[in-house]
Amino acid sequence: MADNLGSAVAEIARAHSARPAIWAKGELLTYGELLEKAGSVAQALHASGIGPGDRVAILSERSTTAYVAILAALFAGAAYVPLNVRFPADRNRRILESSGARAVISSHAQAADAEILASGVKDLVLLISGRAGAATRDCLPCEAEAGTLAYVFFTSGTTGAPKGVPISHENVFAYLRGIRTLTTVVPDDRVMQVVDLTFDLSVHDIFLAWTSGACLYSIPENGTLLCTRFVEEHGGTHWLAVPSAAALVKQAGLLTEGCMPSLKYSFFCGEALTGGVAESWAAAAPNSEVFNIYGPTEATVAFSAFRYSPGNAQPPAVVSLGEAFPEQHMSLFTAEGELAEDVGEICLSGSQVTEGYWNAPEITAERFFEAEGRRWYRTGDLGRYVPGEGYAYLGRADRQVKIRGYRVELQEIENAVRKATHCDLAAVVAWPLDESGAALGCVAFTVGGSVSGEILESLRTVLPDYMVPSSIEQLEQMPLNANGKIDHRALSQSLLDGHDRDRAA
Amino acid sequence: MDSRADILERVQSIAGAILGLPGLQLREESTARDVPGWDSLTHVQIIIGVEQAFGIRMTATEVAQLENAGSLVDVVQQHQARSSGG
């Protein structure tokens, strides 16, 4: 197989040109059509001087345009930077500037927003889908040199700006080798694409499908809760999503026994998977293997896996993270960088791990270290090793949380609250929490400054909706711990006490 | 086959009941973003409510292509036209 994702997909596409490649919002493209459309857009990128080493941003809802754009960027030799259409414009602009993207590919529906976005950036090429010319025959994807980037994804950062994670073609191929030790994908298969394209679980969906000749089925953004119906109707065989998606479907009473007989492989990633959700999913998909996979964006989609055996009378509270993929290395280290004897921080090393954060040497220095003859990435997740099972997740070492499946640094929200309220002190806690400890939102506390409905609304222009606090409570004094730092646990406890009081009333 | 106005009125009352907004007024162009509380959960509840009220079941493609209240009316009319054979 080629050493470049674009070439690998092109090879498959030529071999399976009549087969379906992507279904999105009712539109179906064959591999031949996908190849032609991506080639056409790639040619337009070339003509605008975009090529190897560049970044190309993509602003599109989840129509075929988005998927074509991803492939087109790769064909041009560039790394793609997906923007989320539901993010405030300000956030997308910061990501765009930080990435140094020289082009934006936009769908027709996002054209107006894309034009506003592009207008603030010098020399940015804007390609509106549907306006590219026809491809000539010889538009072949560029060969990638070692270290060439496939994408740069941005995640919540503690300093207030999203931080970029650059991932190379080699990183992705290493991941595909790893996941293929657990699943096979054949051309007749149908891979469901559930998450946002800004979330790297989508990389699994897209490239697993497209390097196998299988068809990718994109579940629309507003259709997550009807996903079981989508799977059943389209005969989906492969599934990957955050556990929250399954939990929501279960709560809505739509995760019924045997409702997805076509599923063969179900993967969950991105947050703690409870035994309850795993059991319910296994019952809903009786012909499917169920895996819990684990790994941050920095280590390319997922790094370890645990095969769940259903039918437990007493399912575990939280499913194990399992063992690292064969080529990768996972260990527990102390804060001082020594191997931990019992509980430690989960650290990762190997061909799936990013070289470092995008243009952020200080943060990179904080998160990477050398030990045992290897270079390790600190995940910030605490764990313990259980022989026979693998790694058990024990929580975070910092203030990163998952809100509705999305990775969030609470400090980023605090920065935004500080700027908006001009307060003296700001603290944000995840609230409320569901039974697995996953957060459904957050609440802010401030001392000093001013708070109003307008100020809270103004946060919506800088933060994605899942990061906007449901309320801002003004305090006379912030509770402090023994070190004189804000006692976030006391704030969480006060919410819990208030909640219990309300329930008792 | 029901008129668009009749269908829209019924969709409006179904959505109003689910969202807890009894006075809800929907136009054909109304989208989820225009209505408080219309999030992904209530969206599904509204779809299921509409399906039950009109005795239809939407396909994945139809659900995927819903843009606004008018699209819901379209889908109901299409299903009614099919079942009446005309």
XYZ file of C-alpha atoms in Angstrom:
591
model
C 0.000 0.000 0.000
C 1.115 3.560 -0.693
C 2.729 5.645 2.048
C 0.289 8.488 1.530
C -3.385 8.449 2.469
C -4.374 10.202 -0.752
C -2.575 7.614 -2.902
C -3.920 4.728 -0.832
C -7.491 5.920 -1.288
C -6.946 6.672 -4.994
C -5.668 3.123 -5.525
C -8.739 1.657 -3.848
C -11.043 4.044 -5.677
C -9.682 2.984 -9.083
C -10.068 -0.689 -8.165
C -13.660 -0.231 -6.963
C -14.869 2.701 -9.038
C -18.456 1.482 -9.428
C -18.894 0.731 -5.735
C -20.523 3.225 -3.317
C -17.995 5.303 -1.374
C -19.987 7.851 0.626
C -23.624 8.468 1.547
C -24.420 11.801 3.157
C -27.774 13.581 3.497
C -29.348 11.335 0.918
C -26.626 11.771 -1.707
C -24.517 8.795 -2.728
C -21.161 8.979 -4.534
C -19.358 6.007 -6.046
C -15.606 5.700 -5.697
C -15.265 6.828 -9.279
C -17.321 9.966 -8.602
C -15.449 10.645 -5.371
C -12.125 10.360 -7.191
C -13.251 12.716 -9.922
C -14.711 15.354 -7.613
C -11.738 15.299 -5.242
C -9.391 15.487 -8.202
C -11.225 18.505 -9.523
C -10.983 20.374 -6.216
C -7.335 19.325 -5.797
C -6.608 20.742 -9.221
C -8.193 24.043 -8.215
C -5.974 24.049 -5.119
C -2.881 23.398 -7.282
C -3.872 26.204 -9.605
C -4.009 28.540 -6.609
C -0.494 27.590 -5.581
C -1.481 25.256 -2.742
C 0.665 22.156 -2.428
C 2.765 19.886 -0.232
C 3.453 21.331 3.205
C 0.389 23.596 3.183
C -2.743 23.411 5.284
C -6.241 23.596 3.848
C -9.176 24.456 6.089
C -12.619 23.014 5.433
C -15.887 24.693 6.390
C -18.810 22.497 5.501
C -21.822 20.766 6.973
C -21.680 16.975 6.696
C -22.632 16.678 3.052
C -20.549 14.899 0.413
C -18.782 18.245 -0.083
C -16.998 17.897 3.254
C -15.698 14.423 2.527
C -14.651 15.337 -1.007
C -12.794 18.340 0.420
C -10.843 16.166 2.850
C -9.686 13.905 0.049
C -8.949 16.872 -2.204
C -6.667 18.444 0.401
C -4.767 15.169 0.678
C -4.546 14.839 -3.110
C -2.975 18.292 -3.203
C -0.393 17.126 -0.658
C -1.764 19.397 2.051
C -2.955 18.680 5.583
C -6.627 19.329 6.238
C -7.934 21.479 9.094
C -11.650 20.896 9.645
C -13.693 23.790 11.027
C -16.950 23.181 12.841
C -19.910 25.029 11.318
C -21.508 25.210 14.756
C -18.581 27.027 16.355
C -18.738 30.783 16.769
C -17.014 32.601 13.902
C -14.435 34.010 16.286
C -13.234 30.557 17.303
C -13.019 29.379 13.707
C -11.045 32.475 12.777
C -8.527 31.796 15.546
C -8.145 28.204 14.436
C -7.765 29.330 10.840
C -5.061 31.860 11.714
C -3.248 29.528 14.049
C -3.163 26.769 11.440
C -1.642 29.059 8.826
C -4.005 27.526 6.287
C -3.585 29.083 2.842
C -6.947 27.944 1.533
C -10.472 27.317 2.764
C -12.791 24.921 0.980
C -16.384 25.784 1.757
C -19.674 24.172 0.913
C -22.262 26.239 -0.905
C -24.387 26.495 2.256
C -21.491 27.927 4.272
C -20.299 30.280 1.546
C -21.448 33.482 3.268
C -19.828 32.496 6.574
C -16.692 31.358 4.774
C -16.395 34.699 3.008
C -16.601 36.554 6.314
C -14.042 34.189 7.811
C -11.672 34.580 4.880
C -11.991 38.337 4.695
C -9.955 38.802 7.855
C -6.987 36.758 6.618
C -4.437 37.936 4.067
C -3.832 35.957 0.863
C -6.304 33.256 1.729
C -7.712 31.299 -1.203
C -11.414 30.592 -0.880
C -12.886 27.710 -2.868
C -16.646 27.400 -2.850
C -17.691 23.860 -3.701
C -19.569 23.484 -6.929
C -17.575 26.225 -8.599
C -14.477 24.118 -9.323
C -13.908 23.158 -12.953
C -13.743 19.607 -14.300
C -10.644 17.587 -13.485
C -8.219 16.615 -16.215
C -7.245 12.974 -16.400
C -3.841 13.226 -14.840
C -4.574 14.634 -11.415
C -2.668 12.186 -9.274
C -2.205 12.608 -5.539
C 1.215 13.825 -4.477
C 3.722 11.469 -2.907
C 4.275 12.188 0.739
C 7.724 12.530 2.274
C 8.406 11.246 5.739
C 6.705 13.391 8.347
C 4.211 14.933 5.921
C 1.090 15.956 7.759
C -2.325 14.521 6.989
C -4.276 16.857 9.277
C -4.076 19.367 12.113
C -6.961 19.127 14.563
C -7.559 21.755 17.220
C -8.682 20.948 20.754
C -9.492 23.013 23.819
C -6.361 24.585 25.316
C -5.733 25.721 28.888
C -4.422 29.162 27.928
C -7.664 30.229 26.292
C -6.757 29.454 22.702
C -7.414 26.096 21.054
C -4.200 24.119 20.514
C -3.311 22.314 17.301
C -2.345 18.649 17.087
C -0.488 17.800 13.848
C -0.825 14.192 12.695
C 1.235 12.678 9.864
C 0.320 10.118 7.212
C 2.576 7.637 9.023
C 0.689 8.219 12.278
C -2.599 7.377 10.548
C -1.240 4.283 8.802
C 0.123 3.088 12.144
C -3.354 3.526 13.654
C -4.999 1.656 10.777
C -2.572 -1.248 11.297
C -3.455 -1.250 14.983
C -7.225 -1.191 14.555
C -7.013 -3.849 11.849
C -5.768 -6.306 14.470
C -9.331 -6.078 15.846
C -11.555 -5.675 12.810
C -11.693 -6.565 9.157
C -13.437 -4.338 6.640
C -14.464 -5.633 3.235
C -15.926 -3.758 0.239
C -19.483 -4.877 1.082
C -19.245 -3.304 4.536
C -20.944 -0.075 5.583
C -19.056 2.126 8.018
C -21.229 4.554 9.999
C -19.779 8.024 10.447
C -21.271 9.476 13.614
C -19.080 12.224 15.082
C -18.158 15.745 13.899
C -15.394 15.929 11.321
C -13.426 18.037 13.826
C -13.218 14.991 16.099
C -10.568 12.455 15.115
C -12.864 9.464 15.534
C -13.986 10.546 12.061
C -10.480 9.745 10.792
C -11.091 6.118 11.765
C -14.431 6.090 9.922
C -13.231 7.763 6.735
C -9.918 6.029 6.231
C -10.922 2.595 7.437
C -13.779 2.671 4.922
C -11.828 4.243 2.084
C -8.744 2.030 2.333
C -11.020 -1.015 2.234
C -13.400 -0.190 -0.605
C -16.312 -0.046 1.846
C -19.016 2.616 1.912
C -19.039 5.424 4.461
C -22.492 6.383 5.828
C -22.605 9.810 7.394
C -25.303 10.214 10.032
C -26.545 13.819 9.871
C -25.731 16.187 12.696
C -29.304 16.334 13.991
C -29.822 12.615 13.585
C -27.547 11.186 16.257
C -30.468 10.068 18.383
C -32.002 8.244 15.432
C -28.697 6.517 14.714
C -30.093 3.064 15.477
C -32.644 3.645 12.732
C -29.884 4.761 10.356
C -27.822 1.699 11.149
C -30.793 -0.589 10.632
C -31.974 1.078 7.434
C -28.553 1.170 5.793
C -27.371 -2.179 7.152
C -24.430 -0.569 8.947
C -21.646 -3.020 9.801
C -19.133 -0.806 11.611
C -19.767 1.757 14.331
C -17.550 4.131 16.296
C -18.884 6.812 18.633
C -18.534 8.305 22.097
C -20.369 6.415 24.847
C -22.577 9.502 25.406
C -24.214 8.908 22.033
C -25.220 5.391 23.043
C -26.286 6.543 26.508
C -28.540 9.244 25.023
C -30.132 6.771 22.632
C -30.669 4.393 25.549
C -32.272 7.146 27.668
C -34.612 8.008 24.793
C -35.768 4.392 24.831
C -34.445 3.788 21.319
C -31.704 1.259 22.092
C -33.965 -1.771 21.913
C -32.873 -5.379 21.901
C -31.807 -6.650 18.496
C -32.526 -3.333 16.734
C -29.206 -3.380 14.852
C -28.677 -6.911 13.567
C -26.304 -5.841 10.784
C -23.568 -4.454 13.049
C -20.424 -6.600 13.180
C -18.005 -4.282 14.975
C -18.902 -1.588 17.525
C -16.214 0.669 18.945
C -16.548 3.230 21.712
C -13.941 5.889 22.432
C -13.445 9.320 23.923
C -14.862 8.979 27.417
C -15.527 6.383 30.088
C -17.684 3.513 28.830
C -19.963 2.212 31.562
C -20.781 -1.469 31.799
C -24.479 -0.573 31.632
C -24.129 1.108 28.228
C -21.867 -1.672 26.937
C -24.422 -4.330 27.910
C -27.341 -2.433 26.381
C -25.411 -1.904 23.156
C -24.394 -5.543 22.967
C -28.042 -6.552 23.347
C -29.105 -4.060 20.677
C -26.390 -5.341 18.313
C -26.326 -9.090 19.006
C -24.070 -9.913 16.046
C -21.492 -7.308 16.905
C -18.211 -7.436 18.770
C -17.987 -4.549 21.207
C -14.696 -2.788 21.920
C -13.754 0.008 24.256
C -10.835 1.868 22.652
C -8.786 4.583 24.273
C -6.467 7.344 23.177
C -6.167 11.129 22.847
C -6.046 13.104 19.591
C -2.286 13.414 20.195
C -1.879 9.676 19.607
C -4.055 9.375 16.488
C -7.612 8.287 17.259
C -6.994 5.432 19.700
C -4.054 3.632 21.181
C -5.395 0.693 23.197
C -8.404 -1.597 23.129
C -10.473 -3.900 25.304
C -12.841 -6.456 23.860
C -16.016 -6.417 25.960
C -17.685 -9.753 26.741
C -21.406 -9.110 27.294
C -23.842 -11.060 29.415
C -22.486 -9.953 32.787
C -25.002 -10.207 35.594
C -22.971 -7.436 37.257
C -21.426 -5.296 34.521
C -18.347 -3.301 35.557
C -18.912 0.341 36.539
C -16.396 1.401 33.899
C -15.011 -0.817 31.124
C -11.238 -1.371 30.947
C -9.050 0.543 28.462
C -7.308 -2.729 27.607
C -3.843 -3.105 26.113
C -1.913 -0.949 23.665
C -1.943 -1.912 19.977
C 0.975 -4.253 19.120
C 3.345 -1.614 17.710
C 2.679 0.985 20.426
C 3.827 1.390 24.040
C 1.757 2.389 27.070
C 3.068 2.817 30.621
C 2.316 4.467 33.930
C 4.661 7.184 35.129
C 4.874 9.419 38.170
C 4.927 13.199 37.904
C 8.726 12.975 38.193
C 9.011 10.778 35.108
C 9.676 7.447 36.795
C 7.758 4.232 36.266
C 4.855 4.147 38.697
C 4.431 1.172 40.967
C 0.666 1.282 41.224
C -1.348 4.316 40.126
C 0.328 6.640 37.646
C -0.235 8.879 34.673
C -0.893 6.970 31.456
C 1.899 7.806 29.013
C 2.131 6.801 25.378
C 5.018 6.184 23.026
C 5.237 4.935 19.456
C 4.538 5.546 15.782
C 1.023 6.890 16.423
C 2.150 9.760 18.647
C 2.375 13.313 17.293
C 5.759 15.025 17.052
C 4.447 17.862 19.218
C 1.822 20.600 19.397
C 1.426 22.997 16.508
C 3.695 26.020 16.952
C 3.647 25.554 20.727
C 7.075 24.525 21.989
C 6.340 25.329 25.645
C 3.227 23.184 25.834
C 5.067 20.464 23.923
C 7.935 20.571 26.431
C 5.399 20.216 29.242
C 3.728 17.142 27.790
C 6.600 15.119 26.331
C 9.569 13.572 28.138
C 12.283 10.977 27.645
C 12.465 7.830 29.752
C 13.345 4.160 29.325
C 15.007 5.003 26.004
C 11.783 6.374 24.465
C 9.887 9.586 24.008
C 6.590 9.630 25.930
C 3.445 11.730 25.774
C 1.669 12.501 29.049
C -2.077 11.959 28.597
C -3.142 13.525 31.905
C -5.222 10.402 32.518
C -4.550 8.439 35.676
C -4.568 4.688 35.533
C -3.597 1.420 37.079
C -2.659 -1.809 35.358
C -4.819 -4.864 36.025
C -3.168 -8.091 34.815
C -5.411 -9.983 32.429
C -7.512 -6.928 31.684
C -5.225 -4.035 30.906
C -5.360 -0.422 31.983
C -8.107 0.833 34.260
C -9.026 4.526 33.951
C -8.955 6.343 37.278
C -9.717 9.929 36.313
C -7.855 13.031 35.231
C -4.734 14.519 36.750
C -5.792 18.000 35.675
C -8.863 20.024 34.917
C -9.702 18.584 31.569
C -13.214 17.171 31.399
C -15.504 15.677 28.795
C -18.732 17.585 28.340
C -21.252 15.607 26.289
C -18.305 13.720 24.804
C -16.289 16.819 23.884
C -12.842 17.412 25.354
C -12.784 20.645 27.364
C -10.151 22.405 29.458
C -12.060 24.206 32.214
C -9.374 26.884 32.254
C -10.333 27.875 28.724
C -13.874 28.606 29.873
C -12.554 30.472 32.929
C -10.483 32.701 30.657
C -13.535 33.541 28.603
C -15.624 34.254 31.727
C -12.884 36.501 33.102
C -12.756 38.525 29.880
C -16.527 38.822 29.672
C -17.247 39.768 33.285
C -14.013 41.586 34.254
C -14.185 39.676 37.510
C -11.371 39.294 40.012
C -11.659 35.553 40.237
C -13.396 32.988 38.066
C -13.942 29.291 38.570
C -15.806 26.869 36.333
C -16.914 23.414 37.382
C -18.448 20.639 35.350
C -22.137 20.306 36.240
C -24.398 18.347 36.204
C -22.707 14.941 36.054
C -24.357 11.738 34.899
C -23.934 8.396 36.656
C -20.628 7.644 34.923
C -19.200 10.987 36.056
C -19.371 12.481 32.578
C -20.404 16.126 32.482
C -23.456 17.474 30.717
C -22.453 21.134 31.025
C -20.739 23.569 33.342
C -21.408 26.328 35.850
C -19.272 29.414 36.506
C -18.578 31.275 39.765
C -17.128 34.768 39.913
C -15.984 37.256 42.507
C -16.163 40.899 41.484
C -16.960 42.201 38.013
C -20.465 42.123 36.612
C -22.774 39.410 35.428
C -25.891 39.708 33.312
C -27.972 37.834 30.803
C -26.214 39.701 27.986
C -22.788 38.803 29.318
C -23.740 35.142 29.486
C -25.096 35.364 25.928
C -21.880 37.038 24.791
C -19.989 33.894 25.748
C -21.846 32.168 22.929
C -19.921 34.273 20.445
C -16.585 32.918 21.618
C -17.266 29.434 22.961
C -18.899 26.370 21.382
C -22.323 25.733 22.905
C -21.207 22.798 25.032
C -18.647 25.064 26.742
C -21.020 27.904 27.611
C -21.849 27.852 31.340
C -25.519 27.310 32.115
C -25.214 30.035 34.756
C -22.715 32.404 36.354
C -23.054 32.688 40.114
C -21.530 35.686 41.831
C -19.866 34.987 45.168
C -18.678 37.274 47.947
C -15.645 35.075 48.370
C -14.134 32.159 46.510
C -13.466 29.063 48.651
C -9.717 28.403 48.812
C -7.874 25.211 49.629
C -4.856 24.754 51.887
C -2.518 25.943 49.126
C -4.449 29.158 48.743
C -5.786 28.075 45.373
C -9.416 28.073 44.357
C -11.068 25.018 45.877
C -12.952 23.685 42.865
C -14.069 20.640 44.776
C -15.810 22.820 47.358
C -17.648 24.577 44.546
C -18.757 21.239 43.065
C -19.845 20.133 46.519
C -21.922 23.287 46.969
C -23.748 22.478 43.741
C -24.318 18.943 44.942
C -25.642 20.180 48.299
C -27.923 22.669 46.592
C -29.152 19.923 44.285
C -29.875 17.585 47.199
C -31.638 20.417 49.049
C -33.824 21.116 46.019
C -34.703 17.463 45.710
C -35.525 17.196 49.392
C -37.743 20.309 49.234
C -54.385 14.703 1.422
C -54.251 17.412 4.064
C -53.399 20.998 3.148
C -49.977 22.359 4.028
C -51.519 24.763 6.509
C -53.357 21.962 8.308
C -50.233 19.825 8.495
C -48.131 22.740 9.692
C -50.680 23.504 12.403
C -50.592 19.924 13.652
C -46.771 19.840 13.535
C -46.815 23.105 15.459
C -48.993 21.702 18.221
C -46.928 18.503 18.435
C -43.699 20.500 18.730
C -45.339 22.895 21.187
C -46.411 20.013 23.417
C -42.962 18.392 23.364
C -41.133 21.657 23.966
C -43.539 22.841 26.643
C -44.419 25.911 24.536
C -48.217 25.803 24.139
C -48.369 29.062 22.188
C -45.674 28.006 19.718
C -46.070 29.463 16.257
C -44.139 27.853 13.408
C -43.695 29.143 9.892
C -42.548 26.994 6.998
C -39.083 28.565 7.292
C -38.778 28.019 11.054
C -35.713 25.994 11.990
C -34.615 24.388 15.250
C -32.369 27.392 15.870
C -35.406 29.708 15.961
C -37.112 27.789 18.743
C -35.865 27.600 22.324
C -35.360 24.064 23.575
C -35.348 22.457 20.104
C -32.155 20.475 20.523
C -31.133 17.065 19.220
C -33.221 15.217 21.831
C -36.439 17.193 21.337
C -35.812 17.097 17.560
C -36.044 13.298 17.627
C -39.066 13.410 19.925
C -40.781 15.789 17.518
C -39.987 13.562 14.535
C -41.384 10.538 16.341
C -44.410 12.579 17.452
C -45.093 13.620 13.851
C -44.667 10.027 12.647
C -47.148 8.759 15.212
C -49.687 11.528 14.596
C -49.725 10.969 10.828
C -49.102 7.220 10.840
C -45.907 7.423 8.799
C -42.278 6.360 9.235
C -39.566 8.556 7.795
C -36.551 7.070 6.054
C -32.999 7.893 7.040
C -32.691 10.038 3.921
C -35.829 12.010 4.742
C -34.639 12.629 8.301
C -31.219 13.670 7.003
C -32.760 16.194 4.626
C -35.004 17.980 7.139
C -34.075 21.652 7.047
C -37.063 23.410 8.595
C -40.735 23.034 9.517
C -41.601 23.196 5.813
C -39.523 20.047 5.178
C -41.560 18.219 7.802
C -44.718 19.252 5.958
C -43.168 18.047 2.660
C -42.378 14.627 4.095
C -45.865 14.187 5.556
C -47.458 15.174 2.231
C -45.176 12.814 0.290
C -46.126 9.914 2.537
C -49.829 10.782 2.314
C -49.641 10.980 -1.477
C -47.957 7.564 -1.621
C -50.423 5.855 0.651
C -53.415 7.257 -1.195
C -51.898 5.964 -4.423
C -51.992 9.376 -6.130
